[in-house]
PDB file of C-alpha atoms in Angstrom:
ATOM      1  CA  ASP A   1      25.815 -18.182  -3.958  1.00 85.00           C
ATOM      2  CA  SER A   2      27.548 -16.391  -6.838  1.00 87.00           C
ATOM      3  CA  GLY A   3      29.282 -13.862  -4.591  1.00 94.00           C
ATOM      4  CA  VAL A   4      27.541 -10.938  -6.314  1.00 97.00           C
ATOM      5  CA  THR A   5      25.347  -9.000  -3.892  1.00 97.00           C
ATOM      6  CA  GLN A   6      22.457  -6.828  -4.958  1.00 98.00           C
ATOM      7  CA  THR A   7      20.262  -4.565  -2.854  1.00 97.00           C
ATOM      8  CA  PRO A   8      17.404  -4.077  -2.445  1.00 97.00           C
ATOM      9  CA  LYS A   9      15.871  -7.424  -3.369  1.00 97.00           C
ATOM     10  CA  HIS A  10      12.413  -5.953  -3.836  1.00 97.00           C
ATOM     11  CA  LEU A  11      11.291  -2.399  -4.415  1.00 97.00           C
ATOM     12  CA  ILE A  12       7.862  -0.912  -5.052  1.00 98.00           C
ATOM     13  CA  THR A  13       7.686   2.712  -6.077  1.00 97.00           C
ATOM     14  CA  ALA A  14       5.384   5.138  -7.836  1.00 98.00           C
ATOM     15  CA  THR A  15       5.623   6.488 -11.354  1.00 98.00           C
ATOM     16  CA  GLY A  16       7.831   9.535 -11.649  1.00 97.00           C
ATOM     17  CA  GLN A  17      10.053   8.529  -8.765  1.00 98.00           C
ATOM     18  CA  ARG A  18      13.777   7.761  -8.741  1.00 98.00           C
ATOM     19  CA  VAL A  19      15.462   4.667  -7.315  1.00 98.00           C
ATOM     20  CA  THR A  20      19.015   3.447  -6.904  1.00 98.00           C
ATOM     21  CA  LEU A  21      20.006  -0.195  -7.179  1.00 98.00           C
ATOM     22  CA  ARG A  22      23.272  -1.268  -5.647  1.00 98.00           C
ATOM     23  CA  CYS A  23      25.682  -4.029  -6.581  1.00 98.00           C
ATOM     24  CA  SER A  24      28.786  -5.449  -4.935  1.00 98.00           C
ATOM     25  CA  PRO A  25      30.752  -7.625  -7.359  1.00 97.00           C
ATOM     26  CA  ARG A  26      32.597 -10.786  -6.457  1.00 96.00           C
ATOM     27  CA  SER A  27      35.863 -10.204  -4.687  1.00 94.00           C
ATOM     28  CA  GLY A  28      38.548  -9.538  -7.285  1.00 91.00           C
ATOM     29  CA  ASP A  29      36.182  -8.946 -10.195  1.00 94.00           C
ATOM     30  CA  LEU A  30      36.846  -5.702 -12.043  1.00 93.00           C
ATOM     31  CA  SER A  31      34.035  -5.812 -14.583  1.00 93.00           C
ATOM     32  CA  VAL A  32      30.405  -5.093 -13.671  1.00 95.00           C
ATOM     33  CA  TYR A  33      27.420  -5.516 -15.967  1.00 95.00           C
ATOM     34  CA  TRP A  34      23.791  -4.461 -15.569  1.00 97.00           C
ATOM     35  CA  TYR A  35      20.951  -6.340 -17.250  1.00 96.00           C
ATOM     36  CA  GLN A  36      17.186  -5.837 -17.294  1.00 96.00           C
ATOM     37  CA  GLN A  37      14.829  -8.800 -17.549  1.00 95.00           C
ATOM     38  CA  SER A  38      11.149  -8.428 -18.247  1.00 90.00           C
ATOM     39  CA  LEU A  39       8.697 -11.084 -19.378  1.00 80.00           C
ATOM     40  CA  ASP A  40       8.397  -9.839 -22.931  1.00 75.00           C
ATOM     41  CA  GLN A  41      11.984  -8.691 -23.509  1.00 78.00           C
ATOM     42  CA  GLY A  42      14.168 -11.374 -22.035  1.00 85.00           C
ATOM     43  CA  LEU A  43      17.556 -10.494 -20.598  1.00 92.00           C
ATOM     44  CA  GLN A  44      18.661  -7.140 -22.033  1.00 93.00           C
ATOM     45  CA  PHE A  45      22.152  -5.726 -21.596  1.00 93.00           C
ATOM     46  CA  LEU A  46      22.165  -2.198 -20.211  1.00 95.00           C
ATOM     47  CA  ILE A  47      25.726  -1.132 -19.417  1.00 95.00           C
ATOM     48  CA  GLN A  48      29.178  -2.400 -18.449  1.00 93.00           C
ATOM     49  CA  TYR A  49      31.971  -0.919 -16.349  1.00 94.00           C
ATOM     50  CA  TYR A  50      35.519  -2.100 -16.014  1.00 93.00           C
ATOM     51  CA  ASN A  51      37.666  -0.848 -13.167  1.00 93.00           C
ATOM     52  CA  GLY A  52      35.624   2.317 -12.861  1.00 94.00           C
ATOM     53  CA  GLU A  53      35.302   3.153 -16.531  1.00 94.00           C
ATOM     54  CA  GLU A  54      32.316   2.653 -18.790  1.00 93.00           C
ATOM     55  CA  ARG A  55      33.167  -0.027 -21.376  1.00 90.00           C
ATOM     56  CA  ALA A  56      29.989  -0.850 -23.250  1.00 90.00           C
ATOM     57  CA  LYS A  57      26.482   0.466 -23.500  1.00 91.00           C
ATOM     58  CA  GLY A  58      23.332  -1.325 -24.582  1.00 91.00           C
ATOM     59  CA  ASN A  59      19.850   0.016 -25.040  1.00 85.00           C
ATOM     60  CA  ILE A  60      19.929   1.928 -21.795  1.00 93.00           C
ATOM     61  CA  LEU A  61      17.374   4.702 -21.529  1.00 94.00           C
ATOM     62  CA  GLU A  62      18.537   8.269 -20.947  1.00 96.00           C
ATOM     63  CA  ARG A  63      16.520   8.211 -17.692  1.00 97.00           C
ATOM     64  CA  PHE A  64      18.880   5.490 -16.455  1.00 97.00           C
ATOM     65  CA  SER A  65      22.476   5.990 -15.428  1.00 97.00           C
ATOM     66  CA  ALA A  66      25.126   3.968 -13.681  1.00 97.00           C
ATOM     67  CA  GLN A  67      28.562   4.273 -12.197  1.00 97.00           C
ATOM     68  CA  GLN A  68      31.271   2.119 -10.701  1.00 97.00           C
ATOM     69  CA  PHE A  69      33.054   3.449  -7.658  1.00 97.00           C
ATOM     70  CA  PRO A  70      36.746   3.104  -6.667  1.00 96.00           C
ATOM     71  CA  ASP A  71      35.860   0.186  -4.381  1.00 95.00           C
ATOM     72  CA  LEU A  72      34.332  -1.453  -7.496  1.00 96.00           C
ATOM     73  CA  HIS A  73      30.743  -1.515  -6.284  1.00 97.00           C
ATOM     74  CA  SER A  74      28.246  -0.161  -8.770  1.00 98.00           C
ATOM     75  CA  GLU A  75      24.954   1.665  -8.679  1.00 98.00           C
ATOM     76  CA  LEU A  76      22.196   1.841 -11.275  1.00 98.00           C
ATOM     77  CA  ASN A  77      20.024   4.929 -11.031  1.00 98.00           C
ATOM     78  CA  LEU A  78      16.553   4.860 -12.556  1.00 98.00           C
ATOM     79  CA  SER A  79      14.644   8.131 -12.694  1.00 97.00           C
ATOM     80  CA  SER A  80      11.246   9.404 -13.878  1.00 97.00           C
ATOM     81  CA  LEU A  81      10.043   5.847 -13.521  1.00 98.00           C
ATOM     82  CA  GLU A  82       7.322   4.517 -15.770  1.00 97.00           C
ATOM     83  CA  LEU A  83       5.125   1.432 -15.434  1.00 96.00           C
ATOM     84  CA  GLY A  84       7.138  -0.229 -18.188  1.00 94.00           C
ATOM     85  CA  ASP A  85      10.300  -0.035 -16.110  1.00 96.00           C
ATOM     86  CA  SER A  86       8.942  -2.751 -13.838  1.00 96.00           C
ATOM     87  CA  ALA A  87      11.374  -5.623 -14.248  1.00 96.00           C
ATOM     88  CA  LEU A  88      14.064  -7.697 -12.619  1.00 96.00           C
ATOM     89  CA  TYR A  89      17.404  -5.894 -12.710  1.00 98.00           C
ATOM     90  CA  PHE A  90      20.502  -8.043 -12.548  1.00 97.00           C
ATOM     91  CA  CYS A  91      24.031  -7.095 -11.789  1.00 97.00           C
ATOM     92  CA  ALA A  92      26.813  -9.417 -12.879  1.00 96.00           C
ATOM     93  CA  SER A  93      30.564  -9.372 -12.548  1.00 95.00           C
ATOM     94  CA  SER A  94      33.617 -10.980 -14.092  1.00 92.00           C
ATOM     95  CA  VAL A  95      37.349 -10.886 -13.621  1.00 89.00           C
ATOM     96  CA  ARG A  96      38.153  -9.362 -16.980  1.00 80.00           C
ATOM     97  CA  GLN A  97      36.544  -8.290 -20.199  1.00 75.00           C
ATOM     98  CA  GLY A  98      35.631 -11.045 -22.595  1.00 72.00           C
ATOM     99  CA  GLY A  99      35.951 -14.800 -22.705  1.00 70.00           C
ATOM    100  CA  ASN A 100      35.209 -15.442 -19.102  1.00 79.00           C
ATOM    101  CA  THR A 101      32.394 -16.528 -16.885  1.00 86.00           C
ATOM    102  CA  ILE A 102      29.978 -13.833 -15.802  1.00 90.00           C
ATOM    103  CA  TYR A 103      28.500 -14.289 -12.342  1.00 94.00           C
ATOM    104  CA  PHE A 104      25.029 -12.947 -11.731  1.00 96.00           C
ATOM    105  CA  GLY A 105      23.482 -11.667  -8.553  1.00 97.00           C
ATOM    106  CA  GLU A 106      19.978 -12.630  -7.505  1.00 96.00           C
ATOM    107  CA  GLY A 107      18.494  -9.454  -8.913  1.00 97.00           C
ATOM    108  CA  SER A 108      16.437  -6.523  -7.702  1.00 97.00           C
ATOM    109  CA  TRP A 109      12.721  -6.759  -8.375  1.00 97.00           C
ATOM    110  CA  LEU A 110      11.380  -3.324  -9.258  1.00 97.00           C
ATOM    111  CA  THR A 111       7.651  -2.739  -9.394  1.00 97.00           C
ATOM    112  CA  VAL A 112       6.430   0.669 -10.525  1.00 97.00           C
ATOM    113  CA  VAL A 113       2.815   1.399  -9.619  1.00 97.00           C
TER     114      VAL A 113
ATOM    115  CA  SER B   4      19.359  -7.520 -38.382  1.00 77.00           C
ATOM    116  CA  GLN B   5      21.147  -9.273 -35.559  1.00 80.00           C
ATOM    117  CA  LYS B   6      19.245 -12.093 -33.884  1.00 87.00           C
ATOM    118  CA  ILE B   7      19.748 -14.916 -31.435  1.00 91.00           C
ATOM    119  CA  GLU B   8      17.044 -17.562 -31.557  1.00 93.00           C
ATOM    120  CA  GLN B   9      16.481 -20.468 -29.228  1.00 93.00           C
ATOM    121  CA  ASN B  10      13.782 -23.162 -29.334  1.00 83.00           C
ATOM    122  CA  SER B  11      10.704 -21.007 -28.962  1.00 75.00           C
ATOM    123  CA  GLU B  12       8.563 -23.780 -27.562  1.00 81.00           C
ATOM    124  CA  ALA B  13       9.090 -25.307 -24.153  1.00 91.00           C
ATOM    125  CA  LEU B  14      10.792 -28.685 -24.269  1.00 94.00           C
ATOM    126  CA  ASN B  15       9.174 -31.541 -22.369  1.00 95.00           C
ATOM    127  CA  ILE B  16      11.096 -34.794 -22.037  1.00 95.00           C
ATOM    128  CA  GLN B  17      11.060 -37.941 -19.958  1.00 97.00           C
ATOM    129  CA  GLU B  18      13.577 -38.539 -17.210  1.00 97.00           C
ATOM    130  CA  GLY B  19      16.619 -40.407 -18.442  1.00 97.00           C
ATOM    131  CA  LYS B  20      16.356 -39.110 -22.015  1.00 97.00           C
ATOM    132  CA  THR B  21      18.711 -36.635 -23.673  1.00 97.00           C
ATOM    133  CA  ALA B  22      17.528 -33.049 -23.978  1.00 96.00           C
ATOM    134  CA  THR B  23      18.827 -31.105 -26.969  1.00 96.00           C
ATOM    135  CA  LEU B  24      18.467 -27.330 -27.056  1.00 97.00           C
ATOM    136  CA  THR B  25      19.254 -25.174 -30.078  1.00 97.00           C
ATOM    137  CA  CYS B  26      20.737 -21.704 -30.370  1.00 96.00           C
ATOM    138  CA  ASN B  27      20.948 -20.039 -33.779  1.00 96.00           C
ATOM    139  CA  TYR B  28      22.320 -16.583 -34.470  1.00 94.00           C
ATOM    140  CA  THR B  29      22.541 -14.235 -37.441  1.00 91.00           C
ATOM    141  CA  ASN B  30      24.800 -11.283 -38.190  1.00 88.00           C
ATOM    142  CA  TYR B  31      26.992 -11.807 -35.150  1.00 87.00           C
ATOM    143  CA  SER B  32      30.620 -12.874 -35.019  1.00 86.00           C
ATOM    144  CA  PRO B  33      31.030 -14.339 -31.558  1.00 87.00           C
ATOM    145  CA  ALA B  34      34.405 -15.011 -30.045  1.00 86.00           C
ATOM    146  CA  TYR B  35      32.755 -17.231 -27.435  1.00 90.00           C
ATOM    147  CA  LEU B  36      29.368 -18.778 -26.827  1.00 93.00           C
ATOM    148  CA  GLN B  37      28.105 -19.517 -23.346  1.00 94.00           C
ATOM    149  CA  TRP B  38      25.191 -21.436 -21.865  1.00 96.00           C
ATOM    150  CA  TYR B  39      23.472 -20.457 -18.635  1.00 97.00           C
ATOM    151  CA  ARG B  40      20.740 -21.992 -16.536  1.00 97.00           C
ATOM    152  CA  GLN B  41      18.067 -19.806 -14.944  1.00 96.00           C
ATOM    153  CA  ASP B  42      15.501 -20.875 -12.362  1.00 95.00           C
ATOM    154  CA  PRO B  43      12.350 -18.758 -11.839  1.00 91.00           C
ATOM    155  CA  GLY B  44      13.124 -15.503 -10.056  1.00 89.00           C
ATOM    156  CA  ARG B  45      16.833 -16.304  -9.774  1.00 93.00           C
ATOM    157  CA  GLY B  46      19.936 -15.057 -11.517  1.00 95.00           C
ATOM    158  CA  PRO B  47      21.391 -17.007 -14.450  1.00 96.00           C
ATOM    159  CA  VAL B  48      24.084 -19.518 -13.537  1.00 96.00           C
ATOM    160  CA  PHE B  49      27.014 -20.272 -15.851  1.00 94.00           C
ATOM    161  CA  LEU B  50      27.211 -23.782 -17.282  1.00 96.00           C
ATOM    162  CA  LEU B  51      29.638 -23.951 -20.204  1.00 95.00           C
ATOM    163  CA  LEU B  52      31.756 -21.714 -22.418  1.00 93.00           C
ATOM    164  CA  ILE B  53      32.993 -22.677 -25.892  1.00 94.00           C
ATOM    165  CA  ARG B  54      35.417 -20.716 -28.045  1.00 92.00           C
ATOM    166  CA  GLU B  55      34.917 -19.957 -31.721  1.00 90.00           C
ATOM    167  CA  ASN B  56      37.702 -22.361 -32.687  1.00 92.00           C
ATOM    168  CA  GLU B  57      36.281 -25.233 -30.608  1.00 94.00           C
ATOM    169  CA  LYS B  58      33.773 -27.701 -31.979  1.00 93.00           C
ATOM    170  CA  GLU B  59      32.662 -29.413 -28.800  1.00 96.00           C
ATOM    171  CA  LYS B  60      32.926 -29.115 -25.028  1.00 96.00           C
ATOM    172  CA  ARG B  61      31.795 -31.476 -22.310  1.00 96.00           C
ATOM    173  CA  LYS B  62      31.204 -31.198 -18.593  1.00 95.00           C
ATOM    174  CA  GLU B  63      29.720 -34.151 -16.743  1.00 96.00           C
ATOM    175  CA  ARG B  64      26.265 -34.752 -18.328  1.00 97.00           C
ATOM    176  CA  LEU B  65      26.454 -31.581 -20.420  1.00 98.00           C
ATOM    177  CA  LYS B  66      27.752 -31.238 -23.948  1.00 98.00           C
ATOM    178  CA  VAL B  67      27.808 -28.191 -26.183  1.00 98.00           C
ATOM    179  CA  THR B  68      28.696 -27.987 -29.867  1.00 97.00           C
ATOM    180  CA  PHE B  69      29.516 -24.851 -31.799  1.00 96.00           C
ATOM    181  CA  ASP B  70      29.350 -24.562 -35.588  1.00 94.00           C
ATOM    182  CA  THR B  71      30.405 -21.090 -36.739  1.00 91.00           C
ATOM    183  CA  THR B  72      29.609 -21.966 -40.358  1.00 92.00           C
ATOM    184  CA  LEU B  73      26.020 -22.881 -39.551  1.00 94.00           C
ATOM    185  CA  LYS B  74      25.959 -20.177 -36.853  1.00 94.00           C
ATOM    186  CA  GLN B  75      24.507 -22.666 -34.433  1.00 95.00           C
ATOM    187  CA  SER B  76      25.150 -24.174 -31.037  1.00 96.00           C
ATOM    188  CA  LEU B  77      23.534 -27.295 -29.650  1.00 97.00           C
ATOM    189  CA  PHE B  78      23.323 -27.954 -25.926  1.00 97.00           C
ATOM    190  CA  HIS B  79      22.754 -31.517 -24.740  1.00 98.00           C
ATOM    191  CA  ILE B  80      21.848 -32.815 -21.302  1.00 98.00           C
ATOM    192  CA  THR B  81      22.203 -36.587 -21.139  1.00 97.00           C
ATOM    193  CA  ALA B  82      20.433 -38.815 -18.616  1.00 97.00           C
ATOM    194  CA  SER B  83      18.163 -35.896 -17.776  1.00 97.00           C
ATOM    195  CA  GLN B  84      16.665 -35.554 -14.310  1.00 97.00           C
ATOM    196  CA  PRO B  85      13.668 -33.595 -12.990  1.00 97.00           C
ATOM    197  CA  ALA B  86      16.192 -31.317 -11.255  1.00 97.00           C
ATOM    198  CA  ASP B  87      17.373 -30.232 -14.716  1.00 98.00           C
ATOM    199  CA  SER B  88      14.036 -28.482 -15.268  1.00 98.00           C
ATOM    200  CA  ALA B  89      14.804 -24.798 -15.795  1.00 97.00           C
ATOM    201  CA  THR B  90      15.212 -22.192 -18.513  1.00 96.00           C
ATOM    202  CA  TYR B  91      18.446 -22.445 -20.482  1.00 97.00           C
ATOM    203  CA  LEU B  92      19.948 -19.358 -22.069  1.00 96.00           C
ATOM    204  CA  CYS B  93      22.584 -19.130 -24.735  1.00 96.00           C
ATOM    205  CA  ALA B  94      24.718 -16.018 -24.834  1.00 94.00           C
ATOM    206  CA  LEU B  95      27.181 -14.581 -27.318  1.00 93.00           C
ATOM    207  CA  ASP B  96      30.399 -12.823 -26.377  1.00 88.00           C
ATOM    208  CA  ILE B  97      31.173 -10.712 -29.430  1.00 83.00           C
ATOM    209  CA  HIS B  98      34.680  -9.763 -30.583  1.00 76.00           C
ATOM    210  CA  ASN B  99      35.883  -6.415 -29.221  1.00 73.00           C
ATOM    211  CA  GLN B 100      32.712  -5.679 -27.291  1.00 75.00           C
ATOM    212  CA  GLY B 101      34.252  -5.651 -23.849  1.00 72.00           C
ATOM    213  CA  GLY B 102      32.900  -8.985 -22.739  1.00 77.00           C
ATOM    214  CA  LYS B 103      29.225  -8.078 -22.535  1.00 82.00           C
ATOM    215  CA  LEU B 104      26.957 -11.019 -23.293  1.00 88.00           C
ATOM    216  CA  ILE B 105      24.024 -10.907 -25.686  1.00 90.00           C
ATOM    217  CA  PHE B 106      21.400 -13.412 -24.542  1.00 93.00           C
ATOM    218  CA  GLY B 107      18.804 -15.403 -26.385  1.00 94.00           C
ATOM    219  CA  GLN B 108      15.249 -15.586 -25.058  1.00 93.00           C
ATOM    220  CA  GLY B 109      15.872 -18.972 -23.472  1.00 94.00           C
ATOM    221  CA  THR B 110      14.279 -22.389 -23.742  1.00 95.00           C
ATOM    222  CA  GLU B 111      12.204 -23.750 -20.891  1.00 95.00           C
ATOM    223  CA  LEU B 112      13.010 -27.388 -20.223  1.00 97.00           C
ATOM    224  CA  SER B 113      10.725 -29.645 -18.222  1.00 97.00           C
ATOM    225  CA  VAL B 114      11.881 -33.141 -17.308  1.00 97.00           C
ATOM    226  CA  LYS B 115       9.090 -35.438 -16.174  1.00 96.00           C
ATOM    227  CA  PRO B 116       9.727 -38.369 -13.835  1.00 93.00           C
TER     228      PRO B 116
END
């Protein structure tokens, strides 16, 4: 158990809908990362927050947004969902930025039908 | 363009042998390189971190080397066991990028008894 909690574990939704994925980082970790993993793309970095502020952005679609709240939990919002958004979404956390271990949650499986 | 490449083919070895996995990168200047293990449907788990000024790191049966001139890391598992079967991911932590990790596609390792 990494200490990173993600909900929901599985989600099936229709195209055009909006979903929110939630992440609670390990106790004491200030940095939260979101990754997308699909079969053909591997593990792709989406976005990073540190202590409530956005720190780095990857190839995150405009339909996707995220935030980190004062209690350090984070949410990833996916809207106008398309079939191609079906993937495993991971949240990860670390104590600081750079040069440290990143701990991953077990992921949220999103299936868009 | 920037690339991280790992052994594209799955690696099949006999129990007790040493598994060697390769990670090559181009047009990146990593401050750190990390190796993770991922089991099907699970989140990646941290194994080892090596800094740009380190040549080699060991942890139990694991050894990683890092050659910034060749832009290559080798990951060795000695006395391999069937329980070592998994996908192994290398990841780069780039200077001044806030600690986000850029992952390779991974190498699937299968250890046969």
